[in-house]
PDB file of C-alpha atoms in Angstrom:
ATOM      1  CA  UNK A 239    -130.540  71.044 -69.940  1.00 64.00           C
ATOM      2  CA  UNK A 240    -133.463  72.518 -68.111  1.00 85.00           C
ATOM      3  CA  UNK A 241    -134.058  73.529 -64.548  1.00 91.00           C
ATOM      4  CA  UNK A 242    -136.863  71.806 -62.689  1.00 91.00           C
ATOM      5  CA  UNK A 243    -139.616  74.027 -61.297  1.00 92.00           C
ATOM      6  CA  UNK A 244    -141.646  71.353 -59.466  1.00 91.00           C
ATOM      7  CA  UNK A 245    -139.285  70.951 -56.518  1.00 93.00           C
ATOM      8  CA  UNK A 246    -136.189  72.241 -54.764  1.00 95.00           C
ATOM      9  CA  UNK A 247    -132.491  71.585 -55.217  1.00 97.00           C
ATOM     10  CA  UNK A 248    -130.770  70.671 -51.947  1.00 96.00           C
ATOM     11  CA  UNK A 249    -127.203  70.350 -50.744  1.00 95.00           C
ATOM     12  CA  UNK A 250    -126.796  68.764 -47.319  1.00 90.00           C
ATOM     13  CA  UNK A 251    -124.010  69.890 -45.041  1.00 84.00           C
ATOM     14  CA  UNK A 252    -123.210  68.448 -41.626  1.00 82.00           C
ATOM     15  CA  UNK A 253    -125.572  70.717 -39.695  1.00 84.00           C
ATOM     16  CA  UNK A 254    -127.525  72.587 -42.344  1.00 89.00           C
ATOM     17  CA  UNK A 255    -129.111  72.075 -45.749  1.00 93.00           C
ATOM     18  CA  UNK A 256    -128.919  74.697 -48.484  1.00 94.00           C
ATOM     19  CA  UNK A 257    -131.852  74.995 -50.853  1.00 95.00           C
ATOM     20  CA  UNK A 258    -132.283  76.618 -54.238  1.00 97.00           C
ATOM     21  CA  UNK A 259    -135.665  77.055 -55.879  1.00 96.00           C
ATOM     22  CA  UNK A 260    -136.318  78.344 -59.360  1.00 96.00           C
ATOM     23  CA  UNK A 261    -139.437  79.693 -61.030  1.00 95.00           C
ATOM     24  CA  UNK A 262    -140.325  79.982 -64.734  1.00 95.00           C
ATOM     25  CA  UNK A 263    -140.447  83.786 -64.285  1.00 95.00           C
ATOM     26  CA  UNK A 264    -136.628  83.920 -64.227  1.00 95.00           C
ATOM     27  CA  UNK A 265    -136.424  84.383 -60.466  1.00 96.00           C
ATOM     28  CA  UNK A 266    -134.605  82.055 -58.101  1.00 97.00           C
ATOM     29  CA  UNK A 267    -134.520  81.834 -54.328  1.00 97.00           C
ATOM     30  CA  UNK A 268    -131.994  80.521 -51.824  1.00 96.00           C
ATOM     31  CA  UNK A 269    -132.173  79.474 -48.185  1.00 94.00           C
ATOM     32  CA  UNK A 270    -130.118  77.507 -45.680  1.00 91.00           C
ATOM     33  CA  UNK A 271    -131.729  75.805 -42.708  1.00 91.00           C
ATOM     34  CA  UNK A 272    -130.493  73.664 -39.857  1.00 88.00           C
ATOM     35  CA  UNK A 273    -131.689  70.135 -40.370  1.00 75.00           C
ATOM     36  CA  UNK A 274    -132.997  68.011 -37.578  1.00 78.00           C
ATOM     37  CA  UNK A 275    -135.608  66.201 -39.681  1.00 79.00           C
ATOM     38  CA  UNK A 276    -135.196  63.749 -42.541  1.00 84.00           C
ATOM     39  CA  UNK A 277    -134.507  65.507 -45.859  1.00 85.00           C
ATOM     40  CA  UNK A 278    -137.963  64.703 -47.253  1.00 85.00           C
ATOM     41  CA  UNK A 279    -139.668  66.466 -44.321  1.00 87.00           C
ATOM     42  CA  UNK A 280    -137.288  69.426 -44.470  1.00 88.00           C
ATOM     43  CA  UNK A 281    -138.002  69.838 -48.205  1.00 90.00           C
ATOM     44  CA  UNK A 282    -141.759  69.990 -47.587  1.00 90.00           C
ATOM     45  CA  UNK A 283    -141.292  72.464 -44.727  1.00 90.00           C
ATOM     46  CA  UNK A 284    -138.989  74.788 -46.702  1.00 93.00           C
ATOM     47  CA  UNK A 285    -141.124  74.612 -49.858  1.00 93.00           C
ATOM     48  CA  UNK A 286    -144.100  75.900 -47.847  1.00 92.00           C
ATOM     49  CA  UNK A 287    -142.393  79.259 -47.242  1.00 92.00           C
ATOM     50  CA  UNK A 288    -139.679  79.578 -49.914  1.00 94.00           C
ATOM     51  CA  UNK A 289    -142.091  81.332 -52.260  1.00 94.00           C
ATOM     52  CA  UNK A 290    -141.903  84.596 -54.242  1.00 92.00           C
ATOM     53  CA  UNK A 291    -143.983  86.510 -51.680  1.00 90.00           C
ATOM     54  CA  UNK A 292    -141.624  85.711 -48.767  1.00 91.00           C
ATOM     55  CA  UNK A 293    -140.360  89.119 -47.589  1.00 88.00           C
ATOM     56  CA  UNK A 294    -136.923  88.087 -46.269  1.00 87.00           C
ATOM     57  CA  UNK A 295    -135.730  85.226 -48.479  1.00 88.00           C
ATOM     58  CA  UNK A 296    -132.665  85.600 -50.687  1.00 95.00           C
ATOM     59  CA  UNK A 297    -133.746  86.031 -54.274  1.00 96.00           C
ATOM     60  CA  UNK A 298    -132.670  87.259 -57.646  1.00 97.00           C
ATOM     61  CA  UNK A 299    -132.483  86.616 -61.349  1.00 97.00           C
ATOM     62  CA  UNK A 300    -130.994  83.517 -62.896  1.00 97.00           C
ATOM     63  CA  UNK A 301    -129.980  82.729 -66.441  1.00 97.00           C
ATOM     64  CA  UNK A 302    -129.304  79.491 -68.274  1.00 96.00           C
ATOM     65  CA  UNK A 303    -127.203  79.316 -71.417  1.00 95.00           C
ATOM     66  CA  UNK A 304    -126.728  75.811 -72.782  1.00 92.00           C
ATOM     67  CA  UNK A 305    -126.058  73.949 -69.526  1.00 94.00           C
ATOM     68  CA  UNK A 306    -124.496  76.870 -67.606  1.00 97.00           C
ATOM     69  CA  UNK A 307    -126.506  78.366 -64.728  1.00 97.00           C
ATOM     70  CA  UNK A 308    -125.781  81.794 -63.277  1.00 98.00           C
ATOM     71  CA  UNK A 309    -127.767  82.959 -60.255  1.00 97.00           C
ATOM     72  CA  UNK A 310    -127.415  85.985 -57.961  1.00 97.00           C
ATOM     73  CA  UNK A 311    -129.267  85.727 -54.636  1.00 97.00           C
ATOM     74  CA  UNK A 312    -129.641  88.986 -52.722  1.00 96.00           C
ATOM     75  CA  UNK A 313    -130.923  89.302 -49.160  1.00 94.00           C
ATOM     76  CA  UNK A 314    -130.884  92.088 -46.572  1.00 93.00           C
ATOM     77  CA  UNK A 315    -127.409  90.851 -45.582  1.00 93.00           C
ATOM     78  CA  UNK A 316    -125.943  91.013 -49.102  1.00 95.00           C
ATOM     79  CA  UNK A 317    -125.235  89.027 -52.263  1.00 97.00           C
ATOM     80  CA  UNK A 318    -124.301  85.394 -52.930  1.00 97.00           C
ATOM     81  CA  UNK A 319    -123.330  84.476 -56.504  1.00 98.00           C
ATOM     82  CA  UNK A 320    -123.768  80.982 -57.936  1.00 98.00           C
ATOM     83  CA  UNK A 321    -122.223  79.734 -61.173  1.00 98.00           C
ATOM     84  CA  UNK A 322    -122.014  76.233 -62.543  1.00 97.00           C
ATOM     85  CA  UNK A 323    -123.639  73.589 -64.687  1.00 97.00           C
ATOM     86  CA  UNK A 324    -126.923  71.749 -64.865  1.00 96.00           C
ATOM     87  CA  UNK A 325    -126.330  67.990 -65.177  1.00 94.00           C
ATOM     88  CA  UNK A 326    -127.685  66.518 -68.449  1.00 87.00           C
ATOM     89  CA  UNK A 327    -130.616  64.854 -66.668  1.00 84.00           C
ATOM     90  CA  UNK A 328    -131.543  68.088 -64.822  1.00 83.00           C
ATOM     91  CA  UNK A 329    -131.421  66.347 -61.453  1.00 94.00           C
ATOM     92  CA  UNK A 330    -128.216  67.973 -60.155  1.00 96.00           C
ATOM     93  CA  UNK A 331    -126.657  71.404 -60.171  1.00 97.00           C
ATOM     94  CA  UNK A 332    -122.871  71.541 -59.773  1.00 97.00           C
ATOM     95  CA  UNK A 333    -122.262  75.069 -58.514  1.00 98.00           C
ATOM     96  CA  UNK A 334    -119.535  77.323 -57.224  1.00 98.00           C
ATOM     97  CA  UNK A 335    -120.765  79.974 -54.818  1.00 96.00           C
ATOM     98  CA  UNK A 336    -119.229  83.193 -53.594  1.00 97.00           C
ATOM     99  CA  UNK A 337    -120.701  85.086 -50.655  1.00 95.00           C
ATOM    100  CA  UNK A 338    -120.085  88.814 -50.783  1.00 96.00           C
ATOM    101  CA  UNK A 339    -121.435  88.888 -47.221  1.00 94.00           C
ATOM    102  CA  UNK A 340    -118.509  87.066 -45.588  1.00 95.00           C
ATOM    103  CA  UNK A 341    -116.163  86.215 -48.497  1.00 93.00           C
ATOM    104  CA  UNK A 342    -116.862  82.471 -48.277  1.00 93.00           C
ATOM    105  CA  UNK A 343    -116.353  80.462 -51.473  1.00 94.00           C
ATOM    106  CA  UNK A 344    -117.627  76.920 -51.907  1.00 93.00           C
ATOM    107  CA  UNK A 345    -118.462  74.206 -54.398  1.00 95.00           C
ATOM    108  CA  UNK A 346    -121.526  72.047 -53.986  1.00 94.00           C
ATOM    109  CA  UNK A 347    -123.760  69.567 -55.743  1.00 97.00           C
ATOM    110  CA  UNK A 348    -127.417  70.439 -55.298  1.00 97.00           C
ATOM    111  CA  UNK A 349    -129.669  67.446 -55.873  1.00 96.00           C
ATOM    112  CA  UNK A 350    -133.243  67.804 -57.084  1.00 96.00           C
ATOM    113  CA  UNK A 351    -135.963  67.012 -54.555  1.00 94.00           C
ATOM    114  CA  UNK A 352    -139.465  66.622 -56.010  1.00 91.00           C
ATOM    115  CA  UNK A 353    -142.320  68.078 -54.008  1.00 88.00           C
ATOM    116  CA  UNK A 354    -145.038  65.607 -53.082  1.00 78.00           C
ATOM    117  CA  UNK A 355    -148.275  66.069 -55.004  1.00 72.00           C
ATOM    118  CA  UNK A 356    -151.265  66.984 -52.915  1.00 54.00           C
TER     119      UNK A 356
END
């Protein structure tokens, strides 16, 4: 099971979409945005700024062992931990999250969203 690096993983809530993005360097990034556009447009918009040089995005190391993904995203506000599995096809991440910022715990399925080629 491998992570995909040519897109974002997204989980849509009722009013916001959470994104995870991973890079071959071993760094991952996380962001949540309110969605008022179709998912495809939101993905393109978020991908434009959810990059390693973004000064305020949540980021941190990730590790993959077999199909288990562990990811710690740290921002100015604090830490959110993610732990779960990569689906065999690599198109979904089934993750538990724990925010050390507000104590919130959740489970979500993040679905892979390919970035359009330019």
